[in-house]
Structure formats: C-alpha cells, structure tokens
Amino acid sequence: MITSDQFLCQSLQVITQTLHLSQNIAGVTFLAFGNGAPDIFSSIAAVKNAKHGDASLAFGALFGAGLFVTTVVAGIISIIKPFKLMERPFLRDVIFYMVTLFFAFYVLWKKTITKFECIGFILLYVTYTCIVIISRYIYVWLKKEEKCPLLDSDDSSTQSENSEKNIKEFCKAVNNTEISGSTSDKEELLSDDEDHNCFQDFLRAINPMEYCDYAEAPWYWKAFYIIKAPLLFIQLLTIPLISYERPNKGWNRHLNSLHLITGSLFFVLATNLHHSYIGHLPVLVLALLIGSVLAAIVFFTSSYTPPNYYPAFSFLSFLMSVLWIYIVANEVVNLLITFGIVFNMSNVVVGVTFLAWGNSLGDLITDITIAKNNNPRTGISAVYGGQMFNLVLGIGIPFAISTWSTQEDFKLVVTLKDFMLAAFLAFTLVSTFISMPILKFKMNRYFGCYLLVLYGLFSVITLLIEVSVIPTPVIN
C-alpha cells in the first residue's frame, strides 16, 4: 500500500499528464490500476503459488475485499453522511460488477477457467471503459446542444473536491516551505554553495522519516514510521519519486542519476535474470553498464532544474513500483499460506479475512475520509467501480498468465466456502441494486445498518464453517 500510494499513483498522474489524457479516461485506466494494484498483484501471486488448482486464496481475497467494501465501507459512509446517489453511474457500476461476479461464479461452477475466458474478463473491463468514455462524450455533446453549462447533480461533489484539493495543496505548500524553503531561496543558496546544497538535497530526498509528519504524529504513527523506514529507504533509492506538487517537481540530479543504476540492477534481480547471460556477458553486468552510461549522460547534461526529458522518469517509476508491489505481494501471500498451515486455516478463509482486510484498509480510510469531507458520492463511486475493476482484472490477468504460460486450462478446486462467499457478495449487490430505486437512491442510516448486519452475518457463518459446525465438502 505504501508503494502504491507514494510512488505508483504519483507516477501514473504524471504519465496521464504527459500523454495528455482526459481525467475521465485516466480515471478508469491508469489511476484505477494504481488504486487496484495491490489487489491485482496479490491475486497474481496467489495464483502463481496455487497448488493442485487450489486458487481459493485469490478468489477469497477478491470476493472478501468486495464484500467488505460494499458492506462495511458503504455502510459506514451511509451512516456518517447520508446522501443521494448519482443514479446512472451507480446503476452502471453495480450492473457491471454483478455481471463480472456471475461470470466468476460460472467459472467456479464448472471448476475450470480457459485462456479465452480470461480474455473475456479483460474484454469486460475494456467494454466498461468504453461505455464510461462514450457516455461522457455523449453527455458533453448533449449539454453543448442545449447550450447549458456542464452542471448536474455532481456540482456539490465537484466543489467539495476542489475545496479539499485546495486545502491539501495549501498544507503541502506550508510543509514544503518549512522543510525546504522556497524555490527562489534554494536557487540563491545553490549559487553560493552548489555542491554543499546539492548534497543536502540528496540526503533530504532519501530520508524516509518525513521529519515534520513524524514530530506531530501520535505514538502509534511514529512506531509505524520507524517500522516502514528501512523498506522506504530502499524504495527511495530504486524508485524515482516524481510529482508536480513537490518542490522542483521531485527532481534531484544526483538521486535521479543514481536511480538509473539502481533501477537497472533491481529490474534484473526482481525478474530473476541475474543468472542469465547474453553471449558470454552476465545480464547483471550488462544492466550495470547500461545504467551507468545513462546515469552519466543524465548527470552531465542536467542541472538543478528538471530537464525536458524528466517526465520520462515517470515510466521508470511506474515499472519499479509495479515490481516492488509484485515482490511484496508475493511475500505476503507466501506468509499467509504459511500462517494458514500453522493454524490449520483454509486458504479461502485466510484470503477473505487477513488478505482481504489488508488490501481493503486503504479503501476504508480513504473513502470514509472523503465522506467526512462532505463528498460521499466520490467515496461510494470508488466502492463499486473500484471493486469491479479489482475483480475483473484480478481474475483475468493472473489466470491469463497461468493458462498462456502452461498452454493448459486451469483446473479449480472448489469448496462450499467459495460458493458461500460468492453468494453473499451477489446477495449484497442484488439487494442494493433493488433497494436503491425503492429508496429513491438515498443511502440512509437504516440501509447502512443493514449492510453492516449483512457482513456480521457473513462473518458468523464463515466462523461456523471454519470450526466445522457447518460441513464444507469439496464440490465434485
């Protein structure tokens, strides 16, 4: 989650600006991938480590996260800030989510997933993306025909988003001033003692403690900062931190030059190519040579200000972030599998609890914070649209990799727990889909309580199944 928030999402924002993508297209492509990357890569790792077709950890995490977010997160948002939904986007997202879920249920029922069905999941996401983009263009065209300003029921949310963004930018500006001083001050100091200040900037850029946040944080956040510091330090040395909101756009001549060397080496190590040779030359040595040449070119052709080619570093940042997320997800999955073996817990229960909760923690905090800031519509949009994205690509991509690499269909081992989990998620979506028109699309406190009770009921049944009060035979 740290890699996704601090590096991947930042690089994706720069990429979308560099490619001049509209916010609508960027939101359902690059930014959606940034938010869902931990879930998708956890699923890839779970399928990769699946033994004898037991991919319950992957399905458990995807279904469990979907159920948790659509009940607990949506329920808390409804209780904290009752509001009226935007009808068409809500219906679109829920319908696509249900179609994806029923497709997944079909795959579980026949206990086999083929490469063409994997492509079907991915095409389902492509269809969703096209509908979002086309509907937006149609809406804009209709408004132009009516010669009316682009105002609808979203106005209040847009204003809230802008207000929140302005506040965040102001806070960032204050923090940047306190930590680093203004840009003009830096340039003046640089002219006086360039080498000394460049070295100070380099040390500041690789400092993982974020001193101002650490000093003002409560004790438990301080403990978290200390725990994550070693890992974040290594990430800062391998991933370019690019953001147009940071001082000097995040550019640091010494550190970014170093990234070309460390990034090349990290890519070879992360992809297990360090034992390979090209001719008689080890790939690791070749990567070191290429990285060193590129680093020398960047270092001797740049200065304190970001060069024109600086946005290209966002693609390096994206690649390094993806590799980091995959490595961490793979280790977490292996740890959870070991945890399940030690405590005699099934993979589906481990997936639906620890892995699903861990992947959904960011959604819980982010969506509830957005709702508290008088913008519940944005939070609820992330609930359904985001989870649909995670499910359709969390199944499509991992099983596509597996089936195309082995050239065989993936045989699934399915138990009653898998069907029970899918059924609970389906019931949640269908009941929400039916209830909202009846309630005139108003997410009120009563409906929020209903969603929380639904998750509580699911938790009780899951516990009874795990302790064998309810038998769970393998489905033949």
Tab-separated table of C-alpha atoms in Angstrom:
chain	number	residue	atom	x	y	z
A	1	MET	CA	0.000	0.000	0.000
A	2	ILE	CA	2.953	2.331	0.744
A	3	THR	CA	4.433	1.694	-2.718
A	4	SER	CA	1.079	2.256	-4.403
A	5	ASP	CA	0.271	5.490	-2.566
A	6	GLN	CA	3.684	7.151	-2.518
A	7	PHE	CA	5.172	6.051	-5.835
A	8	LEU	CA	2.793	4.309	-8.248
A	9	CYS	CA	-0.126	6.744	-8.075
A	10	GLN	CA	2.239	9.723	-8.325
A	11	SER	CA	3.935	8.307	-11.422
A	12	LEU	CA	0.586	7.478	-13.039
A	13	GLN	CA	-0.617	11.044	-12.553
A	14	VAL	CA	2.495	12.347	-14.320
A	15	ILE	CA	2.081	9.775	-17.116
A	16	THR	CA	-1.537	10.808	-17.727
A	17	GLN	CA	-0.480	14.459	-17.913
A	18	THR	CA	2.446	13.632	-20.198
A	19	LEU	CA	0.180	11.677	-22.569
A	20	HIS	CA	-2.465	14.451	-22.343
A	21	LEU	CA	-5.225	12.065	-21.280
A	22	SER	CA	-8.529	13.455	-20.068
A	23	GLN	CA	-9.401	12.944	-16.404
A	24	ASN	CA	-12.255	10.645	-17.427
A	25	ILE	CA	-10.013	8.300	-19.413
A	26	ALA	CA	-7.220	8.458	-16.844
A	27	GLY	CA	-9.635	7.676	-14.021
A	28	VAL	CA	-10.836	4.370	-15.477
A	29	THR	CA	-7.403	3.278	-16.765
A	30	PHE	CA	-4.138	4.386	-15.180
A	31	LEU	CA	-5.460	5.739	-11.884
A	32	ALA	CA	-7.813	2.780	-11.423
A	33	PHE	CA	-4.847	0.477	-11.937
A	34	GLY	CA	-2.853	2.451	-9.390
A	35	ASN	CA	-5.547	2.074	-6.748
A	36	GLY	CA	-6.174	-1.610	-7.507
A	37	ALA	CA	-2.566	-2.695	-7.977
A	38	PRO	CA	-2.161	-4.325	-4.522
A	39	ASP	CA	-5.285	-6.471	-5.053
A	40	ILE	CA	-4.309	-7.456	-8.595
A	41	PHE	CA	-0.721	-8.369	-7.730
A	42	SER	CA	-1.830	-10.243	-4.614
A	43	SER	CA	-4.093	-12.270	-6.896
A	44	ILE	CA	-1.237	-12.888	-9.353
A	45	ALA	CA	0.960	-14.110	-6.501
A	46	ALA	CA	-1.834	-16.306	-5.101
A	47	VAL	CA	-2.495	-17.979	-8.469
A	48	LYS	CA	1.226	-18.439	-9.059
A	49	ASN	CA	1.591	-20.188	-5.692
A	50	ALA	CA	-1.621	-22.224	-6.033
A	51	LYS	CA	-1.068	-25.953	-5.620
A	52	HIS	CA	-3.199	-28.573	-7.380
A	53	GLY	CA	-5.687	-25.946	-8.587
A	54	ASP	CA	-6.393	-24.527	-5.129
A	55	ALA	CA	-6.742	-20.839	-6.035
A	56	SER	CA	-9.069	-20.216	-3.093
A	57	LEU	CA	-6.703	-17.599	-1.679
A	58	ALA	CA	-7.097	-15.463	-4.817
A	59	PHE	CA	-10.876	-15.834	-5.017
A	60	GLY	CA	-11.196	-15.400	-1.257
A	61	ALA	CA	-9.223	-12.151	-1.308
A	62	LEU	CA	-11.126	-10.689	-4.286
A	63	PHE	CA	-14.590	-11.740	-3.097
A	64	GLY	CA	-13.760	-10.926	0.517
A	65	ALA	CA	-12.473	-7.452	-0.291
A	66	GLY	CA	-15.520	-6.815	-2.471
A	67	LEU	CA	-17.898	-7.927	0.281
A	68	PHE	CA	-16.056	-5.924	2.950
A	69	VAL	CA	-16.023	-2.720	0.904
A	70	THR	CA	-19.621	-2.988	-0.375
A	71	THR	CA	-20.977	-3.679	3.122
A	72	VAL	CA	-18.700	-2.215	5.811
A	73	VAL	CA	-17.265	0.746	3.888
A	74	ALA	CA	-20.536	1.581	2.097
A	75	GLY	CA	-22.456	1.091	5.345
A	76	ILE	CA	-20.204	3.383	7.372
A	77	ILE	CA	-20.365	6.056	4.647
A	78	SER	CA	-24.178	5.859	4.697
A	79	ILE	CA	-24.269	6.176	8.485
A	80	ILE	CA	-21.728	9.007	8.698
A	81	LYS	CA	-23.064	11.046	5.778
A	82	PRO	CA	-26.470	10.025	4.332
A	83	PHE	CA	-26.747	11.235	0.746
A	84	LYS	CA	-28.451	10.750	-2.627
A	85	LEU	CA	-26.653	8.626	-5.205
A	86	MET	CA	-25.935	9.645	-8.796
A	87	GLU	CA	-28.359	7.242	-10.472
A	88	ARG	CA	-26.758	6.402	-13.815
A	89	PRO	CA	-23.134	5.931	-12.659
A	90	PHE	CA	-24.333	3.849	-9.697
A	91	LEU	CA	-26.508	1.576	-11.847
A	92	ARG	CA	-23.745	1.223	-14.445
A	93	ASP	CA	-21.101	0.219	-11.887
A	94	VAL	CA	-23.336	-2.193	-9.973
A	95	ILE	CA	-24.611	-3.867	-13.164
A	96	PHE	CA	-21.069	-4.435	-14.442
A	97	TYR	CA	-19.992	-5.650	-11.002
A	98	MET	CA	-22.858	-8.180	-10.943
A	99	VAL	CA	-22.086	-9.363	-14.482
A	100	THR	CA	-18.429	-9.865	-13.517
A	101	LEU	CA	-19.419	-11.717	-10.349
A	102	PHE	CA	-21.823	-14.036	-12.167
A	103	PHE	CA	-19.105	-14.724	-14.760
A	104	ALA	CA	-16.750	-15.652	-11.903
A	105	PHE	CA	-19.486	-17.829	-10.366
A	106	TYR	CA	-19.847	-19.638	-13.702
A	107	VAL	CA	-16.104	-20.336	-13.747
A	108	LEU	CA	-16.251	-21.699	-10.201
A	109	TRP	CA	-19.266	-23.853	-11.036
A	110	LYS	CA	-17.562	-25.642	-13.925
A	111	LYS	CA	-14.245	-25.733	-11.970
A	112	THR	CA	-12.188	-24.748	-15.000
A	113	ILE	CA	-11.019	-21.468	-16.454
A	114	THR	CA	-9.743	-21.321	-20.029
A	115	LYS	CA	-7.497	-18.763	-21.689
A	116	PHE	CA	-10.458	-17.456	-23.689
A	117	GLU	CA	-12.486	-16.924	-20.523
A	118	CYS	CA	-9.540	-14.963	-19.111
A	119	ILE	CA	-9.649	-12.798	-22.224
A	120	GLY	CA	-13.395	-12.463	-21.647
A	121	PHE	CA	-12.787	-10.945	-18.209
A	122	ILE	CA	-10.322	-8.449	-19.671
A	123	LEU	CA	-12.691	-7.590	-22.542
A	124	LEU	CA	-15.422	-6.988	-19.980
A	125	TYR	CA	-13.238	-4.290	-18.431
A	126	VAL	CA	-12.483	-2.832	-21.885
A	127	THR	CA	-16.237	-2.679	-22.560
A	128	TYR	CA	-16.829	-0.924	-19.244
A	129	THR	CA	-14.101	1.602	-20.004
A	130	CYS	CA	-15.539	2.321	-23.461
A	131	ILE	CA	-19.025	2.848	-22.025
A	132	VAL	CA	-17.680	5.277	-19.406
A	133	ILE	CA	-15.790	7.284	-22.030
A	134	ILE	CA	-18.563	7.253	-24.661
A	135	SER	CA	-21.267	8.172	-22.156
A	136	ARG	CA	-19.158	11.109	-21.009
A	137	TYR	CA	-18.744	12.390	-24.575
A	138	ILE	CA	-22.473	11.972	-25.223
A	139	TYR	CA	-23.249	13.902	-22.051
A	140	VAL	CA	-20.914	16.739	-23.057
A	141	TRP	CA	-22.396	16.818	-26.570
A	142	LEU	CA	-25.970	16.971	-25.253
A	143	LYS	CA	-25.073	19.811	-22.923
A	144	LYS	CA	-23.478	21.725	-25.773
A	145	GLU	CA	-26.607	21.197	-27.851
A	146	GLU	CA	-28.712	22.583	-25.031
A	147	LYS	CA	-26.252	25.492	-24.726
A	148	CYS	CA	-26.194	24.948	-20.982
A	149	PRO	CA	-23.213	24.883	-18.627
A	150	LEU	CA	-21.992	21.440	-17.603
A	151	LEU	CA	-23.784	21.402	-14.292
A	152	ASP	CA	-25.659	18.469	-12.819
A	153	SER	CA	-26.133	16.745	-9.521
A	154	ASP	CA	-22.364	16.382	-9.312
A	155	ASP	CA	-21.802	20.083	-8.649
A	156	SER	CA	-21.668	19.828	-4.899
A	157	SER	CA	-19.166	16.979	-5.087
A	158	THR	CA	-17.011	18.842	-7.565
A	159	GLN	CA	-16.962	21.889	-5.331
A	160	SER	CA	-16.115	19.744	-2.330
A	161	GLU	CA	-13.319	18.030	-4.248
A	162	ASN	CA	-11.896	21.363	-5.323
A	163	SER	CA	-12.092	22.735	-1.804
A	164	GLU	CA	-10.419	19.661	-0.380
A	165	LYS	CA	-7.744	19.780	-3.084
A	166	ASN	CA	-7.049	23.446	-2.352
A	167	ILE	CA	-6.700	22.717	1.355
A	168	LYS	CA	-4.311	19.821	0.663
A	169	GLU	CA	-2.245	21.923	-1.724
A	170	PHE	CA	-2.066	24.699	0.860
A	171	CYS	CA	-0.906	22.281	3.555
A	172	LYS	CA	1.682	20.808	1.204
A	173	ALA	CA	2.914	24.261	0.335
A	174	VAL	CA	3.304	25.144	4.013
A	175	ASN	CA	5.138	21.896	4.752
A	176	ASN	CA	7.419	22.314	1.763
A	177	THR	CA	8.245	25.847	2.866
A	178	GLU	CA	9.035	24.713	6.395
A	179	ILE	CA	11.184	21.817	5.303
A	180	SER	CA	12.949	23.089	2.232
A	181	GLY	CA	12.334	26.792	1.862
A	182	SER	CA	11.033	28.435	-1.305
A	183	THR	CA	12.394	27.648	-4.748
A	184	SER	CA	13.935	31.065	-5.086
A	185	ASP	CA	15.701	30.647	-1.730
A	186	LYS	CA	17.073	27.308	-2.896
A	187	GLU	CA	18.375	28.761	-6.124
A	188	GLU	CA	20.115	31.552	-4.218
A	189	LEU	CA	21.728	29.109	-1.802
A	190	LEU	CA	22.680	26.873	-4.704
A	191	SER	CA	24.557	29.663	-6.398
A	192	ASP	CA	26.508	30.313	-3.172
A	193	ASP	CA	27.455	26.758	-2.373
A	194	GLU	CA	26.195	24.437	-5.099
A	195	ASP	CA	27.915	21.206	-4.126
A	196	HIS	CA	27.031	21.531	-0.442
A	197	ASN	CA	23.349	22.209	-1.095
A	198	CYS	CA	23.058	19.501	-3.755
A	199	PHE	CA	24.379	17.014	-1.227
A	200	GLN	CA	21.881	18.307	1.342
A	201	ASP	CA	19.056	17.907	-1.184
A	202	PHE	CA	20.229	14.375	-1.889
A	203	LEU	CA	20.213	13.456	1.811
A	204	ARG	CA	16.804	15.053	2.251
A	205	ALA	CA	15.427	13.141	-0.737
A	206	ILE	CA	16.474	9.736	0.642
A	207	ASN	CA	15.303	10.488	4.188
A	208	PRO	CA	12.377	8.106	4.889
A	209	MET	CA	11.299	9.621	8.199
A	210	GLU	CA	9.453	12.702	6.917
A	211	TYR	CA	10.502	14.698	9.969
A	212	CYS	CA	7.586	17.131	10.200
A	213	ASP	CA	4.976	14.360	9.984
A	214	TYR	CA	6.920	12.305	12.498
A	215	ALA	CA	7.203	15.113	15.049
A	216	GLU	CA	3.478	15.871	15.034
A	217	ALA	CA	2.227	12.272	14.795
A	218	PRO	CA	0.793	10.272	17.740
A	219	TRP	CA	2.914	7.483	19.184
A	220	TYR	CA	1.388	4.659	17.118
A	221	TRP	CA	2.039	6.505	13.850
A	222	LYS	CA	5.605	7.201	14.999
A	223	ALA	CA	6.048	3.471	15.551
A	224	PHE	CA	4.687	2.835	12.052
A	225	TYR	CA	7.101	5.389	10.538
A	226	ILE	CA	10.041	3.702	12.274
A	227	ILE	CA	8.979	0.232	11.120
A	228	LYS	CA	8.499	1.265	7.479
A	229	ALA	CA	11.664	3.436	7.339
A	230	PRO	CA	14.163	0.716	6.220
A	231	LEU	CA	11.913	-0.512	3.395
A	232	LEU	CA	11.024	3.024	2.312
A	233	PHE	CA	14.719	3.964	2.304
A	234	ILE	CA	15.484	1.157	-0.165
A	235	GLN	CA	12.489	2.159	-2.289
A	236	LEU	CA	13.652	5.778	-2.390
A	237	LEU	CA	16.978	4.544	-3.762
A	238	THR	CA	15.333	2.474	-6.516
A	239	ILE	CA	12.093	4.319	-7.431
A	240	PRO	CA	12.065	7.911	-8.756
A	241	LEU	CA	9.564	9.932	-6.717
A	242	ILE	CA	8.020	12.210	-9.342
A	243	SER	CA	5.259	14.671	-8.528
A	244	TYR	CA	4.459	18.094	-9.927
A	245	GLU	CA	3.191	19.041	-6.467
A	246	ARG	CA	6.593	18.526	-4.818
A	247	PRO	CA	9.347	21.166	-4.698
A	248	ASN	CA	11.221	21.263	-8.001
A	249	LYS	CA	8.730	18.612	-9.248
A	250	GLY	CA	10.635	15.991	-7.251
A	251	TRP	CA	13.736	16.357	-9.439
A	252	ASN	CA	17.082	15.650	-7.783
A	253	ARG	CA	20.028	15.477	-10.153
A	254	HIS	CA	22.185	13.171	-8.026
A	255	LEU	CA	19.403	10.841	-6.901
A	256	ASN	CA	17.692	10.557	-10.286
A	257	SER	CA	21.020	9.732	-11.915
A	258	LEU	CA	21.557	7.055	-9.271
A	259	HIS	CA	18.065	5.665	-9.980
A	260	LEU	CA	19.157	4.664	-13.488
A	261	ILE	CA	21.833	2.408	-11.985
A	262	THR	CA	19.880	1.009	-9.046
A	263	GLY	CA	16.732	0.664	-11.163
A	264	SER	CA	18.554	-1.393	-13.804
A	265	LEU	CA	20.047	-3.695	-11.172
A	266	PHE	CA	16.756	-4.026	-9.299
A	267	PHE	CA	14.908	-4.946	-12.506
A	268	VAL	CA	17.361	-7.778	-13.212
A	269	LEU	CA	17.190	-9.088	-9.637
A	270	ALA	CA	13.391	-8.791	-9.354
A	271	THR	CA	12.798	-10.671	-12.611
A	272	ASN	CA	15.321	-13.425	-11.726
A	273	LEU	CA	17.504	-12.618	-14.730
A	274	HIS	CA	20.709	-12.286	-12.704
A	275	HIS	CA	21.729	-15.877	-13.568
A	276	SER	CA	21.218	-15.317	-17.306
A	277	TYR	CA	23.825	-14.491	-19.938
A	278	ILE	CA	23.750	-12.642	-23.248
A	279	GLY	CA	26.579	-14.316	-25.101
A	280	HIS	CA	29.336	-14.548	-22.503
A	281	LEU	CA	28.250	-11.393	-20.661
A	282	PRO	CA	26.132	-11.741	-17.492
A	283	VAL	CA	22.846	-9.836	-17.686
A	284	LEU	CA	23.594	-8.245	-14.310
A	285	VAL	CA	26.865	-6.773	-15.622
A	286	LEU	CA	25.136	-5.597	-18.805
A	287	ALA	CA	22.424	-3.871	-16.749
A	288	LEU	CA	25.099	-2.187	-14.629
A	289	LEU	CA	26.906	-0.913	-17.734
A	290	ILE	CA	23.727	0.405	-19.392
A	291	GLY	CA	22.546	2.037	-16.164
A	292	SER	CA	25.939	3.655	-15.580
A	293	VAL	CA	26.079	5.099	-19.105
A	294	LEU	CA	22.546	6.525	-18.822
A	295	ALA	CA	23.314	7.906	-15.355
A	296	ALA	CA	26.441	9.661	-16.647
A	297	ILE	CA	24.501	11.181	-19.554
A	298	VAL	CA	21.762	12.486	-17.242
A	299	PHE	CA	24.207	13.779	-14.639
A	300	PHE	CA	26.424	15.713	-17.057
A	301	THR	CA	23.591	17.104	-19.218
A	302	SER	CA	21.330	18.347	-16.411
A	303	SER	CA	21.382	20.903	-13.631
A	304	TYR	CA	19.318	21.852	-10.585
A	305	THR	CA	16.197	22.480	-12.682
A	306	PRO	CA	14.307	19.497	-14.171
A	307	PRO	CA	15.382	18.717	-17.770
A	308	ASN	CA	12.904	18.479	-20.634
A	309	TYR	CA	13.069	14.681	-20.603
A	310	TYR	CA	12.273	14.487	-16.870
A	311	PRO	CA	8.678	13.173	-17.414
A	312	ALA	CA	10.269	10.042	-18.924
A	313	PHE	CA	11.355	9.133	-15.394
A	314	SER	CA	7.665	8.591	-14.557
A	315	PHE	CA	7.723	5.449	-16.743
A	316	LEU	CA	10.761	4.179	-14.828
A	317	SER	CA	8.946	4.977	-11.586
A	318	PHE	CA	5.896	3.051	-12.818
A	319	LEU	CA	7.973	-0.012	-13.746
A	320	MET	CA	9.891	-0.033	-10.451
A	321	SER	CA	6.671	0.434	-8.445
A	322	VAL	CA	4.992	-2.489	-10.204
A	323	LEU	CA	8.000	-4.721	-9.490
A	324	TRP	CA	8.044	-3.689	-5.830
A	325	ILE	CA	4.312	-4.313	-5.416
A	326	TYR	CA	4.626	-7.730	-7.030
A	327	ILE	CA	7.562	-8.734	-4.813
A	328	VAL	CA	5.839	-7.575	-1.626
A	329	ALA	CA	2.532	-9.188	-2.650
A	330	ASN	CA	4.304	-12.470	-3.391
A	331	GLU	CA	5.970	-12.493	0.034
A	332	VAL	CA	2.729	-11.569	1.808
A	333	VAL	CA	0.884	-14.398	0.060
A	334	ASN	CA	3.609	-16.899	0.989
A	335	LEU	CA	3.474	-15.670	4.588
A	336	LEU	CA	-0.314	-16.007	4.723
A	337	ILE	CA	-0.182	-19.515	3.253
A	338	THR	CA	2.312	-20.484	5.960
A	339	PHE	CA	0.120	-18.800	8.570
A	340	GLY	CA	-2.879	-20.800	7.372
A	341	ILE	CA	-0.942	-24.078	7.520
A	342	VAL	CA	0.329	-23.403	11.049
A	343	PHE	CA	-3.120	-22.501	12.402
A	344	ASN	CA	-4.985	-25.034	10.235
A	345	MET	CA	-6.965	-22.374	8.358
A	346	SER	CA	-8.195	-22.883	4.817
A	347	ASN	CA	-6.878	-20.671	2.016
A	348	VAL	CA	-10.292	-19.175	1.301
A	349	VAL	CA	-10.719	-18.082	4.934
A	350	VAL	CA	-7.200	-16.620	5.032
A	351	GLY	CA	-7.983	-14.774	1.798
A	352	VAL	CA	-11.377	-13.497	2.905
A	353	THR	CA	-10.020	-12.238	6.236
A	354	PHE	CA	-6.383	-11.187	6.518
A	355	LEU	CA	-5.568	-10.647	2.831
A	356	ALA	CA	-8.918	-9.010	2.036
A	357	TRP	CA	-8.797	-6.771	5.116
A	358	GLY	CA	-5.206	-5.768	4.389
A	359	ASN	CA	-5.977	-4.865	0.776
A	360	SER	CA	-9.180	-3.022	1.790
A	361	LEU	CA	-7.685	-0.964	4.609
A	362	GLY	CA	-6.730	1.827	2.216
A	363	ASP	CA	-10.259	1.889	0.748
A	364	LEU	CA	-11.758	2.062	4.236
A	365	ILE	CA	-9.637	5.006	5.369
A	366	THR	CA	-9.742	6.907	2.058
A	367	ASP	CA	-13.460	6.532	1.309
A	368	ILE	CA	-14.562	7.365	4.857
A	369	THR	CA	-12.270	10.414	4.938
A	370	ILE	CA	-13.756	11.610	1.641
A	371	ALA	CA	-17.273	11.109	3.020
A	372	LYS	CA	-16.460	13.092	6.162
A	373	ASN	CA	-15.301	15.966	3.944
A	374	ASN	CA	-18.846	16.334	2.543
A	375	ASN	CA	-18.105	14.299	-0.568
A	376	PRO	CA	-19.756	10.889	-0.015
A	377	ARG	CA	-20.594	10.425	-3.711
A	378	THR	CA	-16.934	10.157	-4.638
A	379	GLY	CA	-16.391	7.632	-1.856
A	380	ILE	CA	-19.328	5.455	-2.884
A	381	SER	CA	-18.246	5.570	-6.549
A	382	ALA	CA	-14.900	4.100	-5.513
A	383	VAL	CA	-16.745	1.377	-3.578
A	384	TYR	CA	-18.467	-0.191	-6.595
A	385	GLY	CA	-16.352	0.935	-9.557
A	386	GLY	CA	-13.063	0.177	-7.816
A	387	GLN	CA	-14.079	-3.288	-6.635
A	388	MET	CA	-15.475	-4.184	-10.059
A	389	PHE	CA	-12.106	-3.226	-11.543
A	390	ASN	CA	-10.236	-5.352	-8.980
A	391	LEU	CA	-12.435	-8.402	-9.584
A	392	VAL	CA	-12.453	-8.344	-13.385
A	393	LEU	CA	-8.678	-7.846	-13.722
A	394	GLY	CA	-7.830	-9.743	-10.523
A	395	ILE	CA	-9.255	-12.850	-12.210
A	396	GLY	CA	-8.488	-12.052	-15.850
A	397	ILE	CA	-4.794	-11.168	-15.610
A	398	PRO	CA	-3.484	-13.850	-13.172
A	399	PHE	CA	-5.276	-16.763	-14.838
A	400	ALA	CA	-4.375	-15.441	-18.300
A	401	ILE	CA	-0.705	-15.532	-17.288
A	402	SER	CA	-1.106	-19.069	-15.938
A	403	THR	CA	-3.083	-20.526	-18.852
A	404	TRP	CA	-0.947	-18.935	-21.562
A	405	SER	CA	2.336	-19.942	-19.887
A	406	THR	CA	1.278	-23.583	-19.411
A	407	GLN	CA	-0.963	-23.764	-22.520
A	408	GLU	CA	-3.463	-25.649	-20.364
A	409	ASP	CA	-6.791	-24.817	-18.782
A	410	PHE	CA	-6.604	-24.026	-15.067
A	411	LYS	CA	-8.420	-26.714	-13.055
A	412	LEU	CA	-10.009	-25.257	-9.918
A	413	VAL	CA	-10.556	-26.946	-6.570
A	414	VAL	CA	-13.846	-25.554	-5.259
A	415	THR	CA	-15.497	-25.930	-1.840
A	416	LEU	CA	-18.739	-24.780	-0.291
A	417	LYS	CA	-16.867	-21.790	1.180
A	418	ASP	CA	-16.158	-20.395	-2.286
A	419	PHE	CA	-19.809	-20.587	-3.320
A	420	MET	CA	-20.970	-19.196	0.019
A	421	LEU	CA	-18.660	-16.203	-0.369
A	422	ALA	CA	-19.764	-15.549	-3.960
A	423	ALA	CA	-23.416	-15.931	-2.929
A	424	PHE	CA	-23.089	-13.395	-0.101
A	425	LEU	CA	-21.442	-10.866	-2.401
A	426	ALA	CA	-24.105	-11.470	-5.063
A	427	PHE	CA	-26.884	-11.054	-2.498
A	428	THR	CA	-25.332	-7.784	-1.303
A	429	LEU	CA	-25.141	-6.371	-4.836
A	430	VAL	CA	-28.600	-7.551	-5.894
A	431	SER	CA	-30.263	-6.289	-2.706
A	432	THR	CA	-28.507	-2.933	-3.095
A	433	PHE	CA	-29.498	-2.771	-6.770
A	434	ILE	CA	-33.162	-3.437	-5.893
A	435	SER	CA	-33.277	-1.288	-2.751
A	436	MET	CA	-31.856	1.920	-4.169
A	437	PRO	CA	-34.703	2.676	-6.641
A	438	ILE	CA	-37.196	1.880	-3.867
A	439	LEU	CA	-35.363	4.270	-1.529
A	440	LYS	CA	-35.164	6.852	-4.356
A	441	PHE	CA	-31.390	6.340	-4.489
A	442	LYS	CA	-30.905	7.637	-0.953
A	443	MET	CA	-28.164	5.943	1.066
A	444	ASN	CA	-29.565	6.474	4.562
A	445	ARG	CA	-28.517	5.282	8.003
A	446	TYR	CA	-31.026	2.409	8.044
A	447	PHE	CA	-29.608	0.972	4.854
A	448	GLY	CA	-26.087	1.453	6.220
A	449	CYS	CA	-27.011	-0.565	9.318
A	450	TYR	CA	-28.489	-3.274	7.078
A	451	LEU	CA	-25.175	-3.573	5.213
A	452	LEU	CA	-23.208	-3.868	8.463
A	453	VAL	CA	-25.590	-6.553	9.755
A	454	LEU	CA	-25.139	-8.412	6.474
A	455	TYR	CA	-21.364	-8.501	6.923
A	456	GLY	CA	-21.786	-9.564	10.545
A	457	LEU	CA	-23.993	-12.463	9.425
A	458	PHE	CA	-21.402	-13.454	6.843
A	459	SER	CA	-18.646	-13.396	9.493
A	460	VAL	CA	-20.653	-15.667	11.812
A	461	ILE	CA	-21.373	-18.199	9.056
A	462	THR	CA	-17.720	-18.156	7.962
A	463	LEU	CA	-16.625	-18.849	11.548
A	464	LEU	CA	-19.099	-21.739	11.864
A	465	ILE	CA	-17.837	-23.242	8.621
A	466	GLU	CA	-14.202	-22.901	9.667
A	467	VAL	CA	-14.762	-24.696	13.007
A	468	SER	CA	-16.651	-27.435	11.098
A	469	VAL	CA	-20.058	-26.748	12.630
A	470	ILE	CA	-21.225	-26.443	9.014
A	471	PRO	CA	-19.567	-29.093	6.795
A	472	THR	CA	-17.741	-27.939	3.648
A	473	PRO	CA	-17.361	-30.825	1.193
A	474	VAL	CA	-15.336	-30.454	-1.979
A	475	ILE	CA	-17.721	-29.924	-4.914
A	476	ASN	CA	-17.340	-32.766	-7.420
